[in-house]
Amino acid sequence: MARLVVVSNRVSVPSGEGAKRAGGLEVALRPALHRNGGIWFGWSGKVAPADQLETRSVRHKNVEYVVTDLSKDDFEEYYNGFANRVLWPILHYRLDLAEFARRDLSGYFRVNDHFATELEKIIEDDDLIWVHDYHLIPIADALRRRGHANRIGFFLHIPFPPPEVLTSLPKHEQLIPLLLQYDVIGFQTQGDAGNFVRYLMSECNQLREMGLFETVGHRITLSLNGRQTQIDSFPVGIEPQGFQRQARRNVRSPLVKNLVASLGGRDLVIGVDRLDYSKGLIQRLDAFDIFLTKHSEWIGKVTYLQITPKCRSEIPEYAELAEALGSAAGRINGKYGEVSWTPIRYVNRVYSRSVLAGLYRTARVGLVTPLRDGMNLVAKEYVAAQDADDPGVLVLSRFAGAAIEFRRALLVNPYDAESVAAAIAQALTMPLEERRARHDVLLAAICEYDVERWQREFLAALRGDDSVRDEFPVPSSPTIPRRGRFASTRPGTAAAHRSPAVKV
């Protein structure tokens, strides 16, 4: 079997070498690497002088972790600059927060080229290369220019906006078409995949008759200049059984027991999010404020725990958000709090997934209300952690990718604070029979499409094996537009329709 080489911005090394926890990326990738073995390559997390940069490796079980350093200029231009002050806000539909500097785009390409140079030293001809997320869009092109013909796949963990938004990205025509150097491009939802196809149709030399789109179900294959790129959705999952076990075990841990004792019999509402403007945290606090105003019978009877580890503190927008959140929590606590009760407990420290599993299990309500999210694994972990006999209720933003699978959650518009407040009240008063019925459906969804199936289906597509994908269709979501430019084919037919060219 071909070796798997995973490439991501950060690497989660078990020994602690280099990287901090990679969050949802780590949750998704580690099972795939343990199952397949291979290499995980990326940035070490270390910023070093330009003449002292190193690339080093650590082996743990059947995985080799290879990490490389960045210079200060690399870090500022590639990571703080183009990736997180241009790509991140635009891909999350926040055009107002994008700050473009030409040197940052140059640094972004330079670091991707550096990654390709280091990868070239360790990859073999038959390796499967799986690249992750918006930091590394140009890597396949950099490897192709070096003569590598490996099967290379790309998975985007965050949203992909429609062309009307994406074309606000400066130099988008230089960057986005480079995705076509991948053999497989995976998105979280069919809506995201459809947005990418619409971009290609509207922006990439549509007047030439060179490219051929072909659809089979929701899969799209683009043939161009002798190579094919498959475009599809692969919703990321979790390991539900393992997380259930962690929740049952850690609900008895000292930390969770102390929390429950401190609640004094009050119900717990929980939110767990990285500090980011895409998570809708200010809007969520406003909704909780409205909830306490309109449902005063809950004053003194419910506690809202918001766990929000800080990140990217050197970026001004994140520092401002941290200050605003602290002020909002303090204002609400001052407005409603009593000597014996604080309505909001707002903490910025990091907790392990095992501890979070126990906390989720104790919570009557899980608040997951991002303004925009590719998937959101917290929603899936909250569901998995619940006691099926007495489950809590998930309040979920309809703008999270998870909402496509989680129609039986309480879906809300995070921009509408009053509707979120009403959903909190509904969740807290929901009868046991309804809670069980909703939880049964949600749990079945995460068990049906778990992280093992996600990696199995993506890697099967990367190997060119469609049998796995045909056996289990992905959850349905908004369809990809056809406009008469696609070949709508079914297995066993050869119908195809030529589309305008997509030129790289």
Coordinates of C-alpha atoms in Angstrom, one line a residue:
M1 CA 0.0 0.0 0.0
A2 CA 1.2 3.5 -0.9
R3 CA 2.6 5.5 2.0
L4 CA 0.5 8.5 3.3
V5 CA 2.1 11.9 3.6
V6 CA -0.1 14.4 5.5
V7 CA 0.9 18.1 5.1
S8 CA -0.6 20.8 7.3
N9 CA 0.4 24.2 8.7
R10 CA 0.9 22.8 12.2
V11 CA 1.9 19.3 13.3
S12 CA 0.7 17.7 16.5
V13 CA 3.8 15.7 17.7
P14 CA 3.0 13.3 20.6
S15 CA 6.4 13.9 22.2
G16 CA 5.7 17.7 22.3
E17 CA 8.3 18.5 19.7
G18 CA 7.5 21.8 18.1
A19 CA 3.8 22.2 17.9
K20 CA 0.9 23.0 20.2
R21 CA -2.3 21.0 19.8
A22 CA -3.7 21.2 16.3
G23 CA -7.4 21.3 17.5
G24 CA -10.0 19.9 15.1
L25 CA -7.3 19.1 12.6
E26 CA -5.5 16.8 15.0
V27 CA -8.8 15.1 16.0
A28 CA -9.5 14.4 12.3
L29 CA -6.0 13.4 11.1
R30 CA -4.5 11.3 13.9
P31 CA -6.7 8.3 13.4
A32 CA -6.0 8.3 9.7
L33 CA -2.3 8.4 10.3
H34 CA -2.4 5.7 12.9
R35 CA -4.4 3.5 10.6
N36 CA -2.3 4.0 7.5
G37 CA 1.1 5.0 8.9
G38 CA 3.4 7.5 7.1
I39 CA 4.5 11.0 7.5
W40 CA 3.0 14.2 9.0
F41 CA 4.8 17.3 7.7
G42 CA 4.4 21.0 8.6
W43 CA 5.6 24.0 10.6
S44 CA 7.3 23.3 13.9
G45 CA 5.7 26.3 15.5
K46 CA 9.3 27.7 16.0
V47 CA 10.4 31.1 14.6
A48 CA 14.1 31.2 14.2
P49 CA 16.7 33.5 12.6
A50 CA 16.8 33.0 8.8
D51 CA 20.3 31.4 8.9
Q52 CA 19.3 29.0 11.7
L53 CA 16.2 27.3 10.2
E54 CA 16.1 23.6 10.7
T55 CA 13.9 20.7 9.6
R56 CA 13.9 17.7 11.9
S57 CA 11.8 14.5 12.5
V58 CA 10.4 12.5 15.4
R59 CA 9.1 9.0 15.0
H60 CA 6.2 7.8 17.2
K61 CA 4.8 4.3 16.6
N62 CA 4.2 4.0 12.8
V63 CA 4.2 7.8 12.1
E64 CA 7.2 10.1 11.3
Y65 CA 6.6 13.7 12.3
V66 CA 8.7 16.1 10.2
V67 CA 8.7 19.7 11.2
T68 CA 10.4 22.8 9.7
D69 CA 11.1 26.2 11.2
L70 CA 10.1 29.6 9.8
S71 CA 11.9 32.9 9.9
K72 CA 10.3 36.0 11.5
D73 CA 9.5 37.5 8.1
D74 CA 8.0 34.1 7.0
F75 CA 5.8 34.0 10.1
E76 CA 4.6 37.6 9.7
E77 CA 3.9 37.5 6.0
Y78 CA 2.7 33.9 5.5
Y79 CA 0.9 33.2 8.8
N80 CA -0.1 36.4 10.5
G81 CA -0.3 38.2 7.1
F82 CA -1.9 36.5 4.1
A83 CA -3.2 33.3 5.7
N84 CA -4.9 34.9 8.8
R85 CA -5.5 38.5 7.8
V86 CA -6.6 37.9 4.2
L87 CA -7.6 34.3 3.5
W88 CA -9.2 33.5 6.8
P89 CA -11.6 36.5 7.0
I90 CA -12.6 36.3 3.3
L91 CA -13.2 32.6 3.4
H92 CA -15.4 33.2 6.4
Y93 CA -17.3 36.0 4.5
R94 CA -15.8 38.8 6.6
L95 CA -14.6 41.1 3.8
D96 CA -14.6 44.0 6.3
L97 CA -11.7 42.4 8.3
A98 CA -9.4 41.5 5.4
E99 CA -6.1 43.5 5.2
F100 CA -4.1 42.9 2.1
A101 CA -0.4 43.7 1.7
R102 CA 1.5 42.6 -1.5
R103 CA 4.5 41.5 0.5
D104 CA 2.3 39.1 2.5
L105 CA 1.1 37.3 -0.7
S106 CA 4.8 37.0 -1.7
G107 CA 5.6 35.6 1.7
Y108 CA 2.7 33.1 1.5
F109 CA 4.1 31.8 -1.8
R110 CA 7.6 31.8 -0.5
V111 CA 6.7 29.6 2.5
N112 CA 4.7 27.2 0.4
D113 CA 7.7 26.9 -1.9
H114 CA 9.9 26.2 1.2
F115 CA 7.5 23.5 2.3
A116 CA 7.7 21.9 -1.1
T117 CA 11.5 22.0 -1.1
E118 CA 11.5 20.2 2.3
L119 CA 8.8 17.7 1.2
E120 CA 10.8 16.9 -1.9
K121 CA 13.5 15.5 0.3
I122 CA 11.3 12.9 2.0
I123 CA 8.5 11.9 -0.5
E124 CA 8.7 8.9 -2.7
D125 CA 7.2 8.4 -6.2
D126 CA 4.2 6.3 -5.1
D127 CA 3.3 8.3 -1.9
L128 CA -0.2 9.6 -1.5
I129 CA 0.1 13.3 -0.4
W130 CA -2.8 14.8 1.5
V131 CA -2.6 18.6 2.0
H132 CA -4.8 20.4 4.5
D133 CA -6.3 23.8 4.7
Y134 CA -6.1 27.3 3.4
H135 CA -2.5 27.9 4.4
L136 CA -1.1 25.6 1.8
I137 CA -3.1 26.0 -1.4
P138 CA 0.0 26.4 -3.7
I139 CA 1.9 23.3 -2.6
A140 CA 0.6 21.0 -5.3
D141 CA 1.6 23.5 -8.0
A142 CA 5.1 23.8 -6.3
L143 CA 5.5 20.0 -6.4
R144 CA 4.3 19.7 -10.0
R145 CA 6.8 22.3 -11.1
R146 CA 9.5 20.2 -9.5
G147 CA 8.3 17.2 -11.6
H148 CA 6.4 15.2 -9.0
A149 CA 3.5 13.2 -10.4
N150 CA 2.2 11.8 -7.1
R151 CA -1.5 11.7 -6.4
I152 CA -2.1 14.8 -4.3
G153 CA -5.3 15.7 -2.5
F154 CA -6.4 18.9 -0.8
F155 CA -9.0 19.2 2.0
L156 CA -10.4 22.6 3.1
H157 CA -11.5 22.5 6.7
I158 CA -13.1 26.0 6.6
P159 CA -15.9 27.4 4.4
F160 CA -15.5 28.2 0.8
P161 CA -17.6 31.3 -0.1
P162 CA -19.4 32.0 -3.4
P163 CA -17.5 33.8 -6.2
E164 CA -19.3 37.1 -5.3
V165 CA -17.3 37.0 -2.1
L166 CA -14.2 35.2 -3.2
T167 CA -13.4 37.7 -6.0
S168 CA -12.8 40.3 -3.3
L169 CA -9.6 38.4 -2.6
P170 CA -6.7 40.4 -4.2
K171 CA -4.9 38.3 -6.8
H172 CA -7.5 35.5 -6.5
E173 CA -6.9 34.7 -10.2
Q174 CA -3.2 33.8 -9.3
L175 CA -4.1 31.6 -6.3
I176 CA -7.4 29.9 -6.5
P177 CA -6.9 28.1 -9.9
L178 CA -3.7 26.5 -8.5
L179 CA -6.1 24.1 -6.7
L180 CA -6.6 22.4 -10.0
Q181 CA -3.0 20.9 -9.6
Y182 CA -4.6 18.6 -7.1
D183 CA -6.1 15.3 -8.1
V184 CA -8.9 15.5 -5.4
I185 CA -10.2 18.7 -3.8
G186 CA -12.4 18.0 -0.8
F187 CA -14.8 20.4 1.0
Q188 CA -16.9 20.1 4.1
T189 CA -20.3 20.5 2.3
Q190 CA -21.7 20.2 -1.2
G191 CA -22.5 23.9 -0.9
D192 CA -18.8 24.7 -0.5
A193 CA -17.9 22.5 -3.5
G194 CA -20.6 24.2 -5.5
N195 CA -19.2 27.6 -4.7
F196 CA -15.8 26.5 -6.0
V197 CA -17.3 25.2 -9.2
R198 CA -19.2 28.4 -9.7
Y199 CA -16.0 30.3 -9.2
L200 CA -14.3 28.2 -11.9
M201 CA -17.2 28.7 -14.3
S202 CA -17.4 32.5 -13.8
E203 CA -13.7 33.5 -13.4
C204 CA -11.4 31.1 -15.2
N205 CA -11.2 31.9 -18.9
Q206 CA -14.8 30.7 -19.5
L207 CA -14.6 31.7 -23.2
R208 CA -12.3 28.9 -24.3
E209 CA -13.6 25.4 -25.0
M210 CA -10.8 23.5 -23.2
G211 CA -12.2 22.2 -19.9
L212 CA -14.7 19.4 -19.5
F213 CA -16.9 19.1 -16.4
E214 CA -18.6 15.8 -15.7
T215 CA -20.9 15.0 -12.8
V216 CA -21.9 11.7 -11.3
G217 CA -24.3 12.3 -8.5
H218 CA -22.7 15.1 -6.4
R219 CA -19.2 14.3 -7.7
I220 CA -17.7 16.6 -10.3
T221 CA -14.6 15.7 -12.4
L222 CA -12.8 18.4 -14.3
S223 CA -10.6 17.4 -17.2
L224 CA -8.2 19.9 -18.4
N225 CA -4.9 19.7 -20.4
G226 CA -4.6 16.0 -19.9
R227 CA -5.2 15.9 -16.2
Q228 CA -8.3 15.3 -14.1
T229 CA -9.4 16.9 -10.8
Q230 CA -12.2 15.4 -8.7
I231 CA -14.3 17.9 -6.7
D232 CA -16.4 16.5 -3.9
S233 CA -17.6 17.0 -0.3
F234 CA -16.3 14.9 2.7
P235 CA -17.8 16.1 6.0
V236 CA -15.3 15.7 8.8
G237 CA -16.5 13.4 11.7
I238 CA -15.3 12.4 15.1
E239 CA -14.7 9.0 16.9
P240 CA -18.1 8.9 18.6
Q241 CA -17.7 5.7 20.6
G242 CA -14.3 6.7 21.9
F243 CA -15.6 10.1 22.9
Q244 CA -18.6 8.6 24.6
R245 CA -16.2 6.5 26.7
Q246 CA -14.2 9.6 27.6
A247 CA -17.4 11.4 28.7
R248 CA -18.6 8.6 30.9
R249 CA -15.2 8.2 32.5
N250 CA -14.4 11.9 33.0
V251 CA -17.8 12.9 34.3
R252 CA -16.5 11.4 37.5
S253 CA -13.2 13.3 37.4
P254 CA -12.3 15.7 40.3
L255 CA -12.6 18.8 38.0
V256 CA -16.0 17.9 36.7
K257 CA -17.3 16.9 40.2
N258 CA -16.1 20.2 41.6
L259 CA -17.9 22.1 38.8
V260 CA -21.1 20.2 39.4
A261 CA -20.9 20.8 43.2
S262 CA -20.3 24.5 42.6
L263 CA -23.4 24.8 40.4
G264 CA -25.6 24.1 43.5
G265 CA -28.2 22.2 41.5
R266 CA -28.4 24.8 38.7
D267 CA -28.5 23.8 35.1
L268 CA -25.4 24.2 33.0
V269 CA -25.2 25.8 29.5
I270 CA -21.8 25.4 27.9
G271 CA -19.9 26.9 25.0
V272 CA -16.4 25.9 23.9
D273 CA -14.8 27.9 21.1
R274 CA -11.4 29.1 20.1
L275 CA -11.2 32.9 20.4
D276 CA -12.2 34.0 16.9
Y277 CA -14.6 36.5 15.4
S278 CA -16.1 33.7 13.2
K279 CA -17.5 32.0 16.3
G280 CA -20.1 34.6 17.1
L281 CA -19.1 34.9 20.7
I282 CA -20.2 38.6 21.2
Q283 CA -23.5 37.8 19.6
R284 CA -23.9 34.7 21.8
L285 CA -23.3 36.8 25.0
D286 CA -25.9 39.3 23.8
A287 CA -28.4 36.4 23.3
F288 CA -27.8 35.1 26.8
D289 CA -28.4 38.6 28.1
I290 CA -31.7 38.7 26.3
F291 CA -32.5 35.3 27.6
L292 CA -32.1 36.4 31.2
T293 CA -34.2 39.5 30.5
K294 CA -37.1 37.8 28.8
H295 CA -37.0 34.7 31.0
S296 CA -36.3 36.1 34.4
E297 CA -37.6 32.9 36.0
W298 CA -34.2 31.4 35.1
I299 CA -32.2 34.1 37.0
G300 CA -30.2 32.2 39.7
K301 CA -31.1 28.8 38.2
V302 CA -28.8 28.5 35.3
T303 CA -25.0 29.0 34.7
Y304 CA -23.4 29.6 31.4
L305 CA -19.8 28.4 31.1
Q306 CA -17.9 29.8 28.1
I307 CA -14.5 28.2 27.6
T308 CA -12.5 30.3 25.1
P309 CA -8.8 29.7 24.7
K310 CA -7.0 32.7 23.2
C311 CA -5.1 32.5 19.9
R312 CA -3.5 34.8 17.4
S313 CA -3.2 37.5 20.1
E314 CA -0.6 39.3 18.1
I315 CA -3.3 40.2 15.5
P316 CA -5.1 43.4 16.5
E317 CA -8.6 42.1 15.7
Y318 CA -8.2 39.1 18.1
A319 CA -6.8 41.3 20.9
E320 CA -9.8 43.6 20.5
L321 CA -12.2 40.7 20.5
A322 CA -10.7 39.4 23.7
E323 CA -11.2 42.7 25.4
A324 CA -14.7 43.0 24.1
L325 CA -15.7 39.6 25.4
G326 CA -14.3 40.2 28.8
S327 CA -16.2 43.5 29.0
A328 CA -19.4 41.9 27.8
A329 CA -19.2 39.0 30.3
G330 CA -18.4 41.5 33.1
R331 CA -21.4 43.7 32.1
I332 CA -23.8 40.8 32.1
N333 CA -22.5 39.4 35.4
G334 CA -22.8 42.9 37.0
K335 CA -26.4 43.3 35.6
Y336 CA -27.8 40.0 36.9
G337 CA -25.3 38.5 39.3
E338 CA -25.8 37.9 43.0
V339 CA -23.5 37.2 45.9
S340 CA -24.2 33.5 45.6
W341 CA -24.5 33.3 41.8
T342 CA -22.6 34.4 38.7
P343 CA -24.6 33.9 35.5
I344 CA -21.5 33.6 33.2
R345 CA -18.2 31.9 33.9
Y346 CA -15.8 33.0 31.2
V347 CA -12.4 31.3 31.1
N348 CA -9.6 31.4 28.6
R349 CA -7.5 28.4 29.5
V350 CA -7.1 25.2 27.5
Y351 CA -8.7 22.0 28.6
S352 CA -8.0 18.5 27.2
R353 CA -10.6 16.8 25.1
S354 CA -11.1 14.2 27.8
V355 CA -12.0 16.9 30.4
L356 CA -14.2 18.7 27.9
A357 CA -16.0 15.4 27.3
G358 CA -17.0 15.2 31.0
L359 CA -18.0 18.9 31.0
Y360 CA -20.2 18.4 27.9
R361 CA -22.0 15.4 29.5
T362 CA -23.0 17.6 32.5
A363 CA -24.4 20.4 30.4
R364 CA -28.1 20.7 29.8
V365 CA -27.5 22.9 26.7
G366 CA -24.6 23.1 24.3
L367 CA -24.3 26.5 22.6
V368 CA -22.6 26.2 19.2
T369 CA -23.5 29.4 17.3
P370 CA -20.7 30.4 14.9
L371 CA -21.4 33.1 12.3
R372 CA -19.8 30.8 9.8
D373 CA -18.0 27.5 10.2
G374 CA -16.7 24.8 7.9
M375 CA -18.1 22.0 10.1
N376 CA -17.6 22.4 13.9
L377 CA -16.6 19.3 15.7
V378 CA -17.6 20.7 19.1
A379 CA -21.3 20.2 18.0
K380 CA -20.5 16.6 17.2
E381 CA -18.6 16.0 20.4
Y382 CA -21.3 17.5 22.6
V383 CA -23.9 15.1 21.1
A384 CA -21.5 12.1 21.5
A385 CA -20.9 13.0 25.1
Q386 CA -24.5 13.0 26.2
D387 CA -26.2 10.4 28.4
A388 CA -28.7 8.9 26.0
D389 CA -31.2 8.3 28.8
D390 CA -31.1 12.0 29.9
P391 CA -29.5 14.0 27.0
G392 CA -28.8 17.7 26.8
V393 CA -29.9 19.8 23.8
L394 CA -27.7 21.2 21.1
V395 CA -28.4 24.8 20.0
L396 CA -26.6 25.1 16.6
S397 CA -26.0 27.8 14.1
R398 CA -27.5 27.1 10.7
F399 CA -24.3 28.6 9.2
A400 CA -22.1 25.7 10.6
G401 CA -21.4 22.8 8.2
A402 CA -22.7 20.5 10.9
A403 CA -26.2 21.9 10.5
I404 CA -26.6 19.9 7.3
E405 CA -26.4 16.6 9.2
F406 CA -28.0 18.0 12.4
R407 CA -31.4 19.0 11.3
R408 CA -32.8 17.8 14.7
A409 CA -30.7 20.2 16.7
L410 CA -32.3 23.6 17.5
L411 CA -31.1 25.5 14.5
V412 CA -30.7 29.2 14.9
N413 CA -29.6 32.3 13.1
P414 CA -26.6 33.6 15.2
Y415 CA -27.2 37.1 14.0
D416 CA -30.7 37.1 15.6
A417 CA -30.0 37.3 19.3
E418 CA -33.7 37.0 20.2
S419 CA -34.1 33.8 18.4
V420 CA -31.0 32.3 20.1
A421 CA -32.4 33.4 23.4
A422 CA -35.6 31.7 22.6
A423 CA -33.8 28.5 21.7
I424 CA -31.9 28.5 25.0
A425 CA -35.2 28.7 26.8
Q426 CA -36.7 26.0 24.7
A427 CA -33.7 23.8 25.3
L428 CA -33.9 24.2 29.1
T429 CA -37.6 23.4 29.2
M430 CA -37.7 20.6 26.6
P431 CA -39.4 17.4 27.8
L432 CA -37.3 14.3 28.3
E433 CA -39.1 12.4 25.5
E434 CA -38.3 15.1 22.9
R435 CA -34.7 15.4 24.1
R436 CA -34.2 11.7 23.7
A437 CA -35.8 11.6 20.2
R438 CA -33.7 14.5 19.0
H439 CA -30.5 13.0 20.5
D440 CA -31.2 9.6 18.9
V441 CA -31.2 11.1 15.4
L442 CA -28.1 13.3 16.0
L443 CA -26.1 10.4 17.5
A444 CA -27.1 8.2 14.6
A445 CA -25.8 10.9 12.2
I446 CA -22.3 11.1 13.8
C447 CA -22.0 7.3 14.0
E448 CA -22.9 6.9 10.4
Y449 CA -20.4 9.4 9.1
D450 CA -17.5 9.2 11.6
V451 CA -13.9 10.3 11.2
E452 CA -12.8 6.8 10.0
R453 CA -15.3 6.9 7.2
W454 CA -14.2 10.5 6.3
Q455 CA -10.5 9.5 5.9
R456 CA -11.4 6.2 4.2
E457 CA -13.5 7.9 1.6
F458 CA -11.1 10.7 0.9
L459 CA -8.1 8.4 0.6
A460 CA -10.1 6.0 -1.6
A461 CA -10.9 9.0 -3.9
L462 CA -7.2 9.9 -3.9
R463 CA -6.3 6.4 -4.9
G464 CA -8.9 6.5 -7.6
D465 CA -11.2 3.9 -6.0
D466 CA -14.8 5.0 -6.4
S467 CA -16.3 1.9 -4.9
V468 CA -16.1 3.1 -1.3
R469 CA -17.7 6.4 -2.2
D470 CA -20.5 4.8 -4.2
E471 CA -21.4 2.5 -1.2
F472 CA -22.2 5.3 1.2
P473 CA -23.5 8.7 -0.2
V474 CA -22.7 11.8 1.9
P475 CA -25.4 13.7 3.7
S476 CA -27.4 15.8 1.3
S477 CA -26.9 19.6 1.1
P478 CA -27.6 22.3 -1.4
T479 CA -26.9 21.0 -4.9
I480 CA -24.2 22.1 -7.3
P481 CA -25.6 24.3 -10.1
R482 CA -25.7 22.8 -13.6
R483 CA -26.7 25.7 -15.9
G484 CA -26.4 23.3 -18.8
R485 CA -22.6 23.3 -18.6
F486 CA -22.2 20.0 -16.9
A487 CA -22.5 16.4 -18.1
S488 CA -25.1 14.9 -15.8
T489 CA -24.1 11.2 -16.0
R490 CA -25.0 8.1 -14.2
P491 CA -22.8 5.1 -13.6
G492 CA -22.7 3.1 -16.8
T493 CA -23.3 6.0 -19.2
A494 CA -20.8 8.0 -21.1
A495 CA -22.7 11.3 -21.7
A496 CA -20.6 14.4 -21.4
H497 CA -20.9 18.0 -22.2
R498 CA -18.1 20.4 -22.9
S499 CA -17.9 23.5 -20.7
P500 CA -16.0 26.7 -21.2
A501 CA -12.3 26.4 -20.4
V502 CA -10.8 26.6 -17.0
K503 CA -7.2 27.5 -17.6
V504 CA -4.4 27.5 -15.1

